[in-house]
Short mmCIF file of C-alpha atoms in Angstrom, two decimals:
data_model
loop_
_atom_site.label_atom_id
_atom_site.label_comp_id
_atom_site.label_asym_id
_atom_site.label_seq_id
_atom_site.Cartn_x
_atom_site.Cartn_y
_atom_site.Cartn_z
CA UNK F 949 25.41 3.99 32.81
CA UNK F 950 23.50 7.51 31.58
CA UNK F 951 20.88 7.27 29.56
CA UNK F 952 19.39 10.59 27.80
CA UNK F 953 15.90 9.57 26.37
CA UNK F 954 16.13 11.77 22.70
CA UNK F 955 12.68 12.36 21.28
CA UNK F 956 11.05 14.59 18.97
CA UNK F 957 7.74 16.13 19.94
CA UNK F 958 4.74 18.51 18.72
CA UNK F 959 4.01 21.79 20.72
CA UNK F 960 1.09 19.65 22.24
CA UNK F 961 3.31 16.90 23.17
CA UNK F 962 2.46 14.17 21.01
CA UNK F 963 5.65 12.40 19.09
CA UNK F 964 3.34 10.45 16.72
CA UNK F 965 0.15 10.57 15.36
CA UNK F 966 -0.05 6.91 15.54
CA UNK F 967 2.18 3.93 16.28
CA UNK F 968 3.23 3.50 12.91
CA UNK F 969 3.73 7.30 12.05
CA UNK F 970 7.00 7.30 10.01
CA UNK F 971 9.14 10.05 11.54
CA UNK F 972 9.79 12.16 8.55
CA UNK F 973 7.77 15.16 10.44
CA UNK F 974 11.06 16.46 12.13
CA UNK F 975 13.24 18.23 9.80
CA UNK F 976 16.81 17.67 8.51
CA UNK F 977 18.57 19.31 11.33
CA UNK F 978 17.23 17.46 13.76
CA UNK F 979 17.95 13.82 12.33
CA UNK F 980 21.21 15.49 12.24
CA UNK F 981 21.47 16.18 15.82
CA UNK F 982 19.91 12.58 16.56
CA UNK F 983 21.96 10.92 14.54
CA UNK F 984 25.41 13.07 16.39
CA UNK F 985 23.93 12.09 20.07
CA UNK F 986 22.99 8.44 19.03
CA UNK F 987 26.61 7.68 17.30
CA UNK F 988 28.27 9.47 20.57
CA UNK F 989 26.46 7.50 23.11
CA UNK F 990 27.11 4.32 21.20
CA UNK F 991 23.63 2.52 21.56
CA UNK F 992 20.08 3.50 20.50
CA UNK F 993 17.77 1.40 22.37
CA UNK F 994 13.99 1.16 21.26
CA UNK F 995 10.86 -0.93 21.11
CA UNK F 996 9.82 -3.09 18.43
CA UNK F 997 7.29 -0.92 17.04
CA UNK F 998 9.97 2.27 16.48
CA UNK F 999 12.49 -0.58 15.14
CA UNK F 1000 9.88 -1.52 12.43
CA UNK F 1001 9.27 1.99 11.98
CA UNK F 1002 12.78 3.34 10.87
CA UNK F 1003 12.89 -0.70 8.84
CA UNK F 1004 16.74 -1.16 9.82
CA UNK F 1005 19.36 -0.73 12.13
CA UNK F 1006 21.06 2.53 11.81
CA UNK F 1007 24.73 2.47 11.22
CA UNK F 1008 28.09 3.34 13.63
CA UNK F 1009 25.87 2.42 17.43
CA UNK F 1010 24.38 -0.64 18.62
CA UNK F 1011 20.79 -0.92 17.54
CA UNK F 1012 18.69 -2.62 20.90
CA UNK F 1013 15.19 -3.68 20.03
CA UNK F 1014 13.13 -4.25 23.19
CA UNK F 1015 10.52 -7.05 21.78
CA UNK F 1016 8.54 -9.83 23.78
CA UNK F 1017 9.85 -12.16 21.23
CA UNK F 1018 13.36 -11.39 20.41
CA UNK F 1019 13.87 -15.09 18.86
CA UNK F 1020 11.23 -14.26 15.67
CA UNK F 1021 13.96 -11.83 14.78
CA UNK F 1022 17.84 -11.91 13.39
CA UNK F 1023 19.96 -9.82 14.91
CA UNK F 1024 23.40 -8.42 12.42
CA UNK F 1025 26.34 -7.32 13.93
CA UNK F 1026 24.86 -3.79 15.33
CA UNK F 1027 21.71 -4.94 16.11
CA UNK F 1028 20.20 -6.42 19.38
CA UNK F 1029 16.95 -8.20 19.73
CA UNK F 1030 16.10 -8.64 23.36
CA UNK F 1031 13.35 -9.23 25.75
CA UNK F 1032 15.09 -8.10 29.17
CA UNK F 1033 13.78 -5.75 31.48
CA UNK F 1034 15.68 -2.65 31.34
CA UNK F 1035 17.78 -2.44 34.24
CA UNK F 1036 19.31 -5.88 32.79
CA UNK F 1037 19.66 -4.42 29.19
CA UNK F 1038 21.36 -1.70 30.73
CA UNK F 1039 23.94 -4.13 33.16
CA UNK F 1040 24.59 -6.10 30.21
CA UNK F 1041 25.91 -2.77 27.95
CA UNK F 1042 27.94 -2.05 30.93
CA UNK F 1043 29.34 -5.33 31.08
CA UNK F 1044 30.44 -4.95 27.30
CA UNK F 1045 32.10 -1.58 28.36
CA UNK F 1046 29.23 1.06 27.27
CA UNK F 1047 28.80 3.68 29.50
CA UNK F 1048 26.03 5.69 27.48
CA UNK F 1049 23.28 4.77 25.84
CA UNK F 1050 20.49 6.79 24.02
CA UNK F 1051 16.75 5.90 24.91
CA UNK F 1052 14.84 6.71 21.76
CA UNK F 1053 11.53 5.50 21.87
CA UNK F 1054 8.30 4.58 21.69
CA UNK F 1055 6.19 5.93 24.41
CA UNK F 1056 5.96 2.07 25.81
CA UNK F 1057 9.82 1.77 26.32
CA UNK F 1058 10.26 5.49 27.67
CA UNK F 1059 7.68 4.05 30.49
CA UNK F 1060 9.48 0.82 31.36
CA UNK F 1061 12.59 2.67 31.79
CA UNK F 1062 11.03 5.75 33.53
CA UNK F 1063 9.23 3.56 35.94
CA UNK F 1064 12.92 2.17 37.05
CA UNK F 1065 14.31 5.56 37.35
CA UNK F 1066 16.81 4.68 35.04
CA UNK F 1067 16.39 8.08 32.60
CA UNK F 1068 19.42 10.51 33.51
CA UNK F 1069 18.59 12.87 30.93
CA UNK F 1070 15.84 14.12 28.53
CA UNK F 1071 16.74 16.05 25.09
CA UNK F 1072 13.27 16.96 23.34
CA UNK F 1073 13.24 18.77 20.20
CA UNK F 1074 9.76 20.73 19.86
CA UNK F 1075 8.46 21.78 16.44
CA UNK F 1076 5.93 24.04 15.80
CA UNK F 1077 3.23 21.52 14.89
CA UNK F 1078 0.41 20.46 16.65
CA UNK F 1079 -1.52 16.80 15.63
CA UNK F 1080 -4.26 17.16 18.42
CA UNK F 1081 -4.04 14.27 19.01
CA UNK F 1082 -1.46 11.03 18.94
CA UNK F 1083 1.31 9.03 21.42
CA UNK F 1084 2.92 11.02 24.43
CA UNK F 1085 6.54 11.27 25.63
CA UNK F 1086 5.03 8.28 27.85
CA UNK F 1087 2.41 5.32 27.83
CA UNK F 1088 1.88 5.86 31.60
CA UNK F 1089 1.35 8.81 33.87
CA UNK F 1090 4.49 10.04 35.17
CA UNK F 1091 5.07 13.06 38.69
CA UNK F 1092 8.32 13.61 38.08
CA UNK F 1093 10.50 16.95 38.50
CA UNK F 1094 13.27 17.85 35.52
CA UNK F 1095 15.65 20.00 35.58
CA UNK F 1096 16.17 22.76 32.60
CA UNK F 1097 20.33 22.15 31.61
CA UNK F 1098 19.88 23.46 28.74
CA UNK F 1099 17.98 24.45 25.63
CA UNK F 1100 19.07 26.22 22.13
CA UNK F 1101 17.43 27.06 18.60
CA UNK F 1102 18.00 24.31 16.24
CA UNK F 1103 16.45 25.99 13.32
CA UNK F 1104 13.81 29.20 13.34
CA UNK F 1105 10.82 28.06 15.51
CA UNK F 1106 12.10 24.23 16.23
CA UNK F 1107 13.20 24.24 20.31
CA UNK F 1108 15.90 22.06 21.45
CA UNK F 1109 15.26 21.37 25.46
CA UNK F 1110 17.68 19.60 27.54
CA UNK F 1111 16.67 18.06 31.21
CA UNK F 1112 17.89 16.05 33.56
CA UNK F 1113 15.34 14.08 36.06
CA UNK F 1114 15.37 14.80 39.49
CA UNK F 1115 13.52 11.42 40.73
CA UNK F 1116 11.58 11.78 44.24
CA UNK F 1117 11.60 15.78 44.12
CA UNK F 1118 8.36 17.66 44.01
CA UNK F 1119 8.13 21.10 43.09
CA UNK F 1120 7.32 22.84 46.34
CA UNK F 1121 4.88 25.52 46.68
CA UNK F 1122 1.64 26.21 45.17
CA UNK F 1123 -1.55 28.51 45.20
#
């Protein structure tokens, strides 16, 4: 199954100021180009934290909530509480014949599935804003190589980056 992680970031890399910073920081077209890649792939899949965040499952994809304690919530007919470790979340959406799915935060989440290997793919929209301080792409510390596929102007001075990882390759040379 691919999996593109799709996050939003500041020009100093932070995509939050804090865990409960409401994402209304990154402009209309780029909800609009989440919203296109998250309906496409099918399946958003997210901690609990970004779940409570956005306060309801988002229509037209399956909504996955990663939580310790899926049985304190309800799930609805798009939406997925679950406390599996990724590579099973992942075996079970390919079981119900998903072959995408759309990694889309928080920092925590992005870790768990990084430390796996299981991110294909990386689209990062960066907006010129910088919070100083805040949550990273990732809770942990990551030495990984990616791959520039791609990258376009998605409105004057917001960036649209696409990667792919390129898991056990170090850039070679150096000073």
């Amino acid at each position: 199954m691919k999996v593109t992680m799709i996050m939003a970031m500041t020009v100093d890399g932070k995509i939050a100021r804090h865990p409960d910073h409401f994402p209304d920081w990154t402009g209309k077209e780029d909800k609009r180009m989440f919203k296109a890649l998250t309906t496409e792939s099918g399946v958003m899949i997210m901690g609990s934290r970004t779940y409570a965040t956005i306060g309801r499952p988002l229509p037209n994809r399956l909504n996955v909530v990663m939580t310790r304690k899926p049985e304190r919530y309800e799930g609805k007919e798009n939406l997925l509480f679950t406390s599996d470790p990724p590579r099973t979340i992942l075996e079970k959406l390919a079981a119900k014949g998903y072959t995408k799915a759309s990694l889309t935060g928080g920092a925590t989440i992005c870790s768990l599935f990084a430390d796996e290997r299981l991110i294909d793919e990386m689209v990062v929209t960066v907006l010129p804003m910088v919070f100083g301080q805040g949550l990273s792409l990732f809770k942990e510390p990551m030495d990984e190589t990616l791959e520039l596929i791609g990258h376009r102007e998605l409105e004057p001075g917001v960036l649209v980056l696409h990667y792919s990882f390129i898991y056990g390759s170090r850039l070679q040379g150096g000073a």
